[in-house]
Amino acid sequence: MGRRPRIHFPGGVYHVISRGNQRQAIFKSVSDYRQFQAFLGEAQKRYSFRLYAYVLMPNHFHLLMEVGSQPLSKVMQSLLYHYSRYFNKRHRKLGHLFQGRYRAILCDKENYLMELIRYLHLNPVRAGLVRDAGKYMWSSHGNYLKGRDIEGVAVEEVLSYWSRRRGEAVRKYKDFILDGIGQGHREEYYEVKEQRYLGDDEFIERVEKGQENLVDAGPVKVTIKEVVEEIARQWGKNIEEILGKGREREASRLRAMAAYIGREVGGLKLTEMVGYLKRDLATLSLGIRKLEQRMKEDIQFSQQVKQLYEAVRKGKKRKYKITKA
């Protein structure tokens, strides 16, 4: 039986676990831990996911993260590739660093977010590495103790569940962590339904409704020229208007949209698209960031981009109505 495809659920919270091959150490020095943190930060900037917690153990790591429009598979592919290449070069190793596929469990945020943050942060205590979680350097627990968003961890959002006043929220967080010290290993966080869900039947039904649109799909063969042609059809524009030399606002947005769709659907690199779009790398990169920000803030616009994504992916000339960008 083939591997089950990953589920991409925009806004979904995932508990990700990855272990060293044959339980070997994946962190052998302080430099290794710091380099992984650096790669994690770079991945977050590139893929715009929300990081709630992490813990790096000698032979495995845990991440608790909420994805946006970018699938988890892209995040992990980039993170594991860059760290493996660094580790093997630094320690003169060959072969696979990590054991098979990473494990990704889609979690019910409302019911499990706090529990999972506590579970991750107490992992070094359960493993006997430290007696006080605050003494362990390689987790996001210290970020919470400082009460601020540091190194990309969404501390303030989580602490706001307890109180809007930082000092009070941090105190309640500390008490919450201490209450969990005697709990030990929580097998229910691993023995999950269908090996990929942590939540009740209602949560699973909500996720699986329309699941065919949520499963990660690999890139399809498409050129940036074909993407621009589809945008021109759907927006009622001439290709010359989109690719013109002027700085007309709508044309700039459509060029950014073309680059975004080319990257998401066809796996095209920006360096492969700059020539046809007649814009430099920095301009396209900035345009995509603005586009992604607007998608977060404007639901209608986000839906339009998703419709375009599907139209390009399926190669169909859909005749849905699109408002001005």
Short mmCIF file of C-alpha atoms in Angstrom, two decimals:
data_model
loop_
_atom_site.label_atom_id
_atom_site.label_comp_id
_atom_site.label_asym_id
_atom_site.label_seq_id
_atom_site.Cartn_x
_atom_site.Cartn_y
_atom_site.Cartn_z
CA MET A 1 0.00 0.00 0.00
CA GLY A 2 1.34 3.44 -0.94
CA ARG A 3 1.87 6.27 1.47
CA ARG A 4 -1.18 8.27 2.44
CA PRO A 5 -0.95 11.83 1.14
CA ARG A 6 -0.34 14.64 3.59
CA ILE A 7 -3.34 16.80 4.41
CA HIS A 8 -2.92 20.51 3.84
CA PHE A 9 -5.38 22.38 6.05
CA PRO A 10 -4.81 26.16 5.88
CA GLY A 11 -4.97 27.44 9.45
CA GLY A 12 -4.41 23.92 10.80
CA VAL A 13 -2.21 23.31 13.84
CA TYR A 14 0.28 20.45 13.44
CA HIS A 15 2.37 18.57 15.98
CA VAL A 16 5.45 17.56 14.01
CA ILE A 17 7.94 14.95 15.22
CA SER A 18 11.13 13.92 13.43
CA ARG A 19 13.71 11.46 14.77
CA GLY A 20 17.28 10.62 13.92
CA ASN A 21 17.87 7.61 11.69
CA GLN A 22 18.27 4.51 13.89
CA ARG A 23 17.83 6.85 16.87
CA GLN A 24 21.18 8.51 16.21
CA ALA A 25 21.91 11.96 17.58
CA ILE A 26 20.89 14.80 15.30
CA PHE A 27 22.43 17.47 17.55
CA LYS A 28 26.01 16.95 18.72
CA SER A 29 27.06 20.45 19.70
CA VAL A 30 25.77 23.86 20.68
CA SER A 31 26.45 24.98 17.12
CA ASP A 32 24.11 22.28 15.80
CA TYR A 33 21.22 23.43 17.97
CA ARG A 34 21.77 27.05 17.02
CA GLN A 35 22.02 26.25 13.33
CA PHE A 36 18.73 24.35 13.43
CA GLN A 37 17.10 27.33 15.16
CA ALA A 38 18.47 29.57 12.42
CA PHE A 39 17.08 27.32 9.67
CA LEU A 40 13.74 27.21 11.48
CA GLY A 41 13.65 31.01 11.58
CA GLU A 42 14.49 31.24 7.88
CA ALA A 43 11.75 28.75 7.02
CA GLN A 44 9.25 30.77 9.03
CA LYS A 45 10.10 33.97 7.17
CA ARG A 46 9.79 32.22 3.82
CA TYR A 47 6.62 30.20 4.45
CA SER A 48 4.81 32.44 6.95
CA PHE A 49 3.70 29.80 9.46
CA ARG A 50 2.91 30.51 13.11
CA LEU A 51 5.19 28.74 15.59
CA TYR A 52 3.64 28.03 18.99
CA ALA A 53 6.32 25.83 20.53
CA TYR A 54 9.37 23.73 19.78
CA VAL A 55 11.81 21.51 21.62
CA LEU A 56 15.07 20.12 20.26
CA MET A 57 16.17 16.87 21.90
CA PRO A 58 19.48 15.09 21.24
CA ASN A 59 17.98 12.57 18.78
CA HIS A 60 14.66 14.12 17.75
CA PHE A 61 12.65 17.33 17.73
CA HIS A 62 9.05 18.49 18.14
CA LEU A 63 7.38 21.49 16.50
CA LEU A 64 3.91 22.86 17.16
CA MET A 65 2.92 25.12 14.30
CA GLU A 66 -0.01 26.61 12.43
CA VAL A 67 0.32 26.71 8.65
CA GLY A 68 -1.08 29.29 6.27
CA SER A 69 -1.39 29.01 2.51
CA GLN A 70 1.94 27.18 2.27
CA PRO A 71 1.63 23.41 2.90
CA LEU A 72 3.49 21.87 5.81
CA SER A 73 5.29 19.57 3.37
CA LYS A 74 7.10 22.53 1.80
CA VAL A 75 8.17 23.84 5.20
CA MET A 76 9.53 20.50 6.34
CA GLN A 77 11.20 19.66 3.05
CA SER A 78 13.16 22.90 3.22
CA LEU A 79 13.99 22.62 6.93
CA LEU A 80 15.12 18.98 6.87
CA TYR A 81 17.08 19.37 3.64
CA HIS A 82 19.08 22.38 4.80
CA TYR A 83 19.80 20.99 8.25
CA SER A 84 20.77 17.53 6.95
CA ARG A 85 23.16 19.07 4.45
CA TYR A 86 24.71 21.23 7.18
CA PHE A 87 25.00 18.35 9.68
CA ASN A 88 26.54 15.85 7.26
CA LYS A 89 29.08 18.38 6.05
CA ARG A 90 30.03 19.52 9.55
CA HIS A 91 30.35 16.02 10.98
CA ARG A 92 31.60 14.34 7.80
CA LYS A 93 28.65 11.98 7.58
CA LEU A 94 26.96 10.27 4.65
CA GLY A 95 23.44 8.95 4.23
CA HIS A 96 20.13 9.85 5.81
CA LEU A 97 20.16 11.86 9.01
CA PHE A 98 16.44 11.52 9.75
CA GLN A 99 14.37 8.37 10.14
CA GLY A 100 11.94 8.08 7.23
CA ARG A 101 9.09 10.54 7.01
CA TYR A 102 8.50 13.06 9.72
CA ARG A 103 5.25 12.56 11.62
CA ALA A 104 2.62 15.29 11.33
CA ILE A 105 -0.51 15.19 13.50
CA LEU A 106 -3.28 17.66 12.71
CA CYS A 107 -4.60 18.88 16.08
CA ASP A 108 -7.77 20.44 17.38
CA LYS A 109 -6.35 23.83 18.39
CA GLU A 110 -9.18 24.77 20.72
CA ASN A 111 -8.87 21.64 22.85
CA TYR A 112 -5.19 20.70 22.60
CA LEU A 113 -3.01 23.75 21.96
CA MET A 114 -2.19 24.52 25.60
CA GLU A 115 -1.71 20.88 26.55
CA LEU A 116 0.68 20.30 23.67
CA ILE A 117 2.73 23.40 24.47
CA ARG A 118 3.13 22.11 28.02
CA TYR A 119 3.90 18.60 26.82
CA LEU A 120 6.65 19.82 24.49
CA HIS A 121 8.23 22.13 27.05
CA LEU A 122 8.36 19.38 29.69
CA ASN A 123 9.97 16.86 27.34
CA PRO A 124 13.53 17.58 28.61
CA VAL A 125 12.33 17.08 32.21
CA ARG A 126 10.69 13.73 31.42
CA ALA A 127 13.87 12.64 29.62
CA GLY A 128 15.99 13.47 32.67
CA LEU A 129 18.05 16.11 30.87
CA VAL A 130 17.11 18.82 33.39
CA ARG A 131 15.00 19.06 36.52
CA ASP A 132 13.70 22.53 35.67
CA ALA A 133 12.32 23.15 32.15
CA GLY A 134 13.55 26.74 32.44
CA LYS A 135 17.14 25.47 32.49
CA TYR A 136 16.85 23.78 29.09
CA MET A 137 18.23 26.06 26.39
CA TRP A 138 16.82 24.36 23.31
CA SER A 139 13.08 24.90 23.57
CA SER A 140 10.67 27.82 23.34
CA HIS A 141 9.85 27.61 27.07
CA GLY A 142 12.29 30.43 27.80
CA ASN A 143 10.47 32.65 25.30
CA TYR A 144 7.27 32.21 27.30
CA LEU A 145 9.01 33.03 30.57
CA LYS A 146 10.08 36.36 29.04
CA GLY A 147 6.51 36.97 27.92
CA ARG A 148 7.34 38.34 24.47
CA ASP A 149 7.32 37.19 20.86
CA ILE A 150 10.98 36.22 20.45
CA GLU A 151 12.55 34.24 17.60
CA GLY A 152 9.22 33.98 15.82
CA VAL A 153 7.38 32.13 18.62
CA ALA A 154 3.77 33.35 19.06
CA VAL A 155 4.12 33.82 22.81
CA GLU A 156 1.84 36.81 23.26
CA GLU A 157 -1.11 35.16 21.51
CA VAL A 158 -0.89 32.13 23.80
CA LEU A 159 -0.34 34.11 27.01
CA SER A 160 -3.38 36.25 26.21
CA TYR A 161 -5.53 33.19 26.94
CA TRP A 162 -4.63 33.66 30.62
CA SER A 163 -4.48 37.43 30.93
CA ARG A 164 -3.91 40.61 28.94
CA ARG A 165 -1.41 41.71 31.57
CA ARG A 166 1.97 40.20 30.75
CA GLY A 167 3.17 39.63 34.31
CA GLU A 168 -0.01 37.90 35.39
CA ALA A 169 -0.13 35.81 32.20
CA VAL A 170 3.46 34.60 32.69
CA ARG A 171 2.73 33.63 36.30
CA LYS A 172 -0.31 31.62 35.26
CA TYR A 173 1.70 29.98 32.47
CA LYS A 174 4.38 28.93 34.99
CA ASP A 175 1.73 27.42 37.26
CA PHE A 176 0.24 25.58 34.30
CA ILE A 177 3.63 24.10 33.41
CA LEU A 178 4.31 23.03 37.00
CA ASP A 179 0.94 21.28 37.19
CA GLY A 180 2.01 19.02 34.33
CA ILE A 181 5.34 17.80 35.71
CA GLY A 182 3.93 14.61 37.20
CA GLN A 183 1.95 13.59 34.13
CA GLY A 184 4.70 11.62 32.41
CA HIS A 185 4.52 10.39 28.82
CA ARG A 186 1.16 11.04 27.13
CA GLU A 187 0.61 8.17 24.72
CA GLU A 188 -2.71 9.63 23.58
CA TYR A 189 -0.77 12.39 21.81
CA TYR A 190 0.82 9.74 19.58
CA GLU A 191 -1.79 6.98 19.25
CA VAL A 192 -4.10 9.27 17.33
CA LYS A 193 -7.04 8.54 15.05
CA GLU A 194 -5.99 7.30 11.61
CA GLN A 195 -2.43 8.11 12.72
CA ARG A 196 -2.86 11.76 11.80
CA TYR A 197 -5.62 13.45 13.82
CA LEU A 198 -5.73 14.61 17.43
CA GLY A 199 -9.30 15.63 18.10
CA ASP A 200 -12.83 14.34 18.47
CA ASP A 201 -15.07 12.99 15.70
CA GLU A 202 -16.59 16.41 15.07
CA PHE A 203 -13.15 17.91 14.48
CA ILE A 204 -12.17 15.10 12.10
CA GLU A 205 -15.43 15.44 10.18
CA ARG A 206 -14.84 19.18 9.84
CA VAL A 207 -11.35 18.58 8.46
CA GLU A 208 -12.33 15.80 6.08
CA LYS A 209 -15.25 17.70 4.63
CA GLY A 210 -14.00 18.62 1.20
CA GLN A 211 -10.71 16.87 1.91
CA GLU A 212 -9.91 16.51 -1.77
CA ASN A 213 -9.10 20.22 -1.76
CA LEU A 214 -6.87 19.97 1.29
CA VAL A 215 -4.48 17.18 0.33
CA ASP A 216 -0.98 18.31 -0.55
CA ALA A 217 -0.43 17.99 -4.27
CA GLY A 218 2.88 18.08 -6.00
CA PRO A 219 3.75 20.69 -8.62
CA VAL A 220 2.27 20.40 -12.09
CA LYS A 221 4.00 21.27 -15.33
CA VAL A 222 3.10 24.86 -16.05
CA THR A 223 5.00 27.85 -17.41
CA ILE A 224 4.84 31.41 -16.15
CA LYS A 225 3.54 32.39 -19.60
CA GLU A 226 0.55 30.06 -19.15
CA VAL A 227 -0.12 31.51 -15.70
CA VAL A 228 -0.13 35.08 -17.03
CA GLU A 229 -2.42 34.05 -19.89
CA GLU A 230 -4.91 32.58 -17.40
CA ILE A 231 -4.80 35.75 -15.28
CA ALA A 232 -5.35 37.88 -18.38
CA ARG A 233 -8.44 35.81 -19.28
CA GLN A 234 -9.94 35.89 -15.82
CA TRP A 235 -9.29 39.59 -15.21
CA GLY A 236 -10.14 40.70 -18.74
CA LYS A 237 -6.69 42.16 -19.34
CA ASN A 238 -4.24 42.15 -22.21
CA ILE A 239 -0.95 40.43 -21.50
CA GLU A 240 0.80 43.67 -22.48
CA GLU A 241 -1.09 45.50 -19.72
CA ILE A 242 0.17 43.02 -17.13
CA LEU A 243 3.77 42.95 -18.34
CA GLY A 244 4.07 46.64 -19.24
CA LYS A 245 6.90 48.84 -18.01
CA GLY A 246 4.64 51.16 -16.04
CA ARG A 247 4.01 50.98 -12.30
CA GLU A 248 0.22 50.84 -12.51
CA ARG A 249 -0.98 49.40 -9.20
CA GLU A 250 -3.31 46.71 -10.50
CA ALA A 251 -0.74 45.45 -13.01
CA SER A 252 1.84 45.18 -10.21
CA ARG A 253 -0.57 43.08 -8.16
CA LEU A 254 -1.31 40.81 -11.10
CA ARG A 255 2.40 40.27 -11.76
CA ALA A 256 2.89 39.37 -8.09
CA MET A 257 -0.09 37.03 -8.34
CA ALA A 258 1.43 35.37 -11.41
CA ALA A 259 4.71 34.81 -9.57
CA TYR A 260 2.85 33.46 -6.53
CA ILE A 261 0.75 31.03 -8.59
CA GLY A 262 3.77 29.97 -10.62
CA ARG A 263 5.61 29.14 -7.42
CA GLU A 264 2.69 27.41 -5.71
CA VAL A 265 1.32 25.44 -8.66
CA GLY A 266 4.36 24.76 -10.79
CA GLY A 267 7.12 24.91 -8.21
CA LEU A 268 8.79 27.62 -10.30
CA LYS A 269 11.59 29.64 -8.77
CA LEU A 270 11.49 33.41 -8.86
CA THR A 271 14.75 33.39 -10.79
CA GLU A 272 12.95 31.42 -13.52
CA MET A 273 10.15 34.00 -13.77
CA VAL A 274 11.92 37.36 -13.62
CA GLY A 275 12.74 37.37 -17.33
CA TYR A 276 9.18 36.85 -18.56
CA LEU A 277 7.61 39.13 -15.94
CA LYS A 278 10.22 41.83 -16.67
CA ARG A 279 10.81 42.63 -13.02
CA ASP A 280 13.79 42.02 -10.77
CA LEU A 281 13.93 39.45 -7.99
CA ALA A 282 13.51 41.94 -5.13
CA THR A 283 10.42 43.52 -6.70
CA LEU A 284 8.70 40.16 -7.25
CA SER A 285 9.60 38.94 -3.77
CA LEU A 286 8.16 42.09 -2.18
CA GLY A 287 5.04 41.81 -4.34
CA ILE A 288 4.43 38.23 -3.19
CA ARG A 289 4.80 39.19 0.47
CA LYS A 290 2.23 41.97 0.01
CA LEU A 291 -0.08 39.54 -1.79
CA GLU A 292 0.16 36.98 1.02
CA GLN A 293 -0.54 39.67 3.60
CA ARG A 294 -3.64 40.82 1.73
CA MET A 295 -4.83 37.20 1.49
CA LYS A 296 -4.69 37.00 5.28
CA GLU A 297 -6.66 40.22 5.71
CA ASP A 298 -9.18 40.00 2.84
CA ILE A 299 -11.18 36.77 2.71
CA GLN A 300 -12.82 37.58 -0.63
CA PHE A 301 -9.49 38.33 -2.27
CA SER A 302 -7.98 35.17 -0.78
CA GLN A 303 -10.81 33.14 -2.29
CA GLN A 304 -10.20 34.70 -5.70
CA VAL A 305 -6.54 33.71 -5.58
CA LYS A 306 -7.49 30.17 -4.54
CA GLN A 307 -9.92 29.95 -7.46
CA LEU A 308 -7.17 31.05 -9.81
CA TYR A 309 -4.86 28.47 -8.24
CA GLU A 310 -7.38 25.71 -9.00
CA ALA A 311 -8.02 26.99 -12.53
CA VAL A 312 -4.32 26.95 -13.40
CA ARG A 313 -3.76 23.63 -11.69
CA LYS A 314 -6.60 21.87 -13.46
CA GLY A 315 -5.98 23.62 -16.75
CA LYS A 316 -9.60 24.76 -17.03
CA LYS A 317 -10.79 28.14 -18.24
CA ARG A 318 -13.33 28.76 -15.53
CA LYS A 319 -15.81 31.57 -15.99
CA TYR A 320 -16.19 32.71 -12.42
CA LYS A 321 -16.63 36.39 -11.73
CA ILE A 322 -13.58 38.20 -10.41
CA THR A 323 -13.51 41.72 -9.06
CA LYS A 324 -10.65 44.14 -9.56
CA ALA A 325 -7.42 43.34 -7.75
#
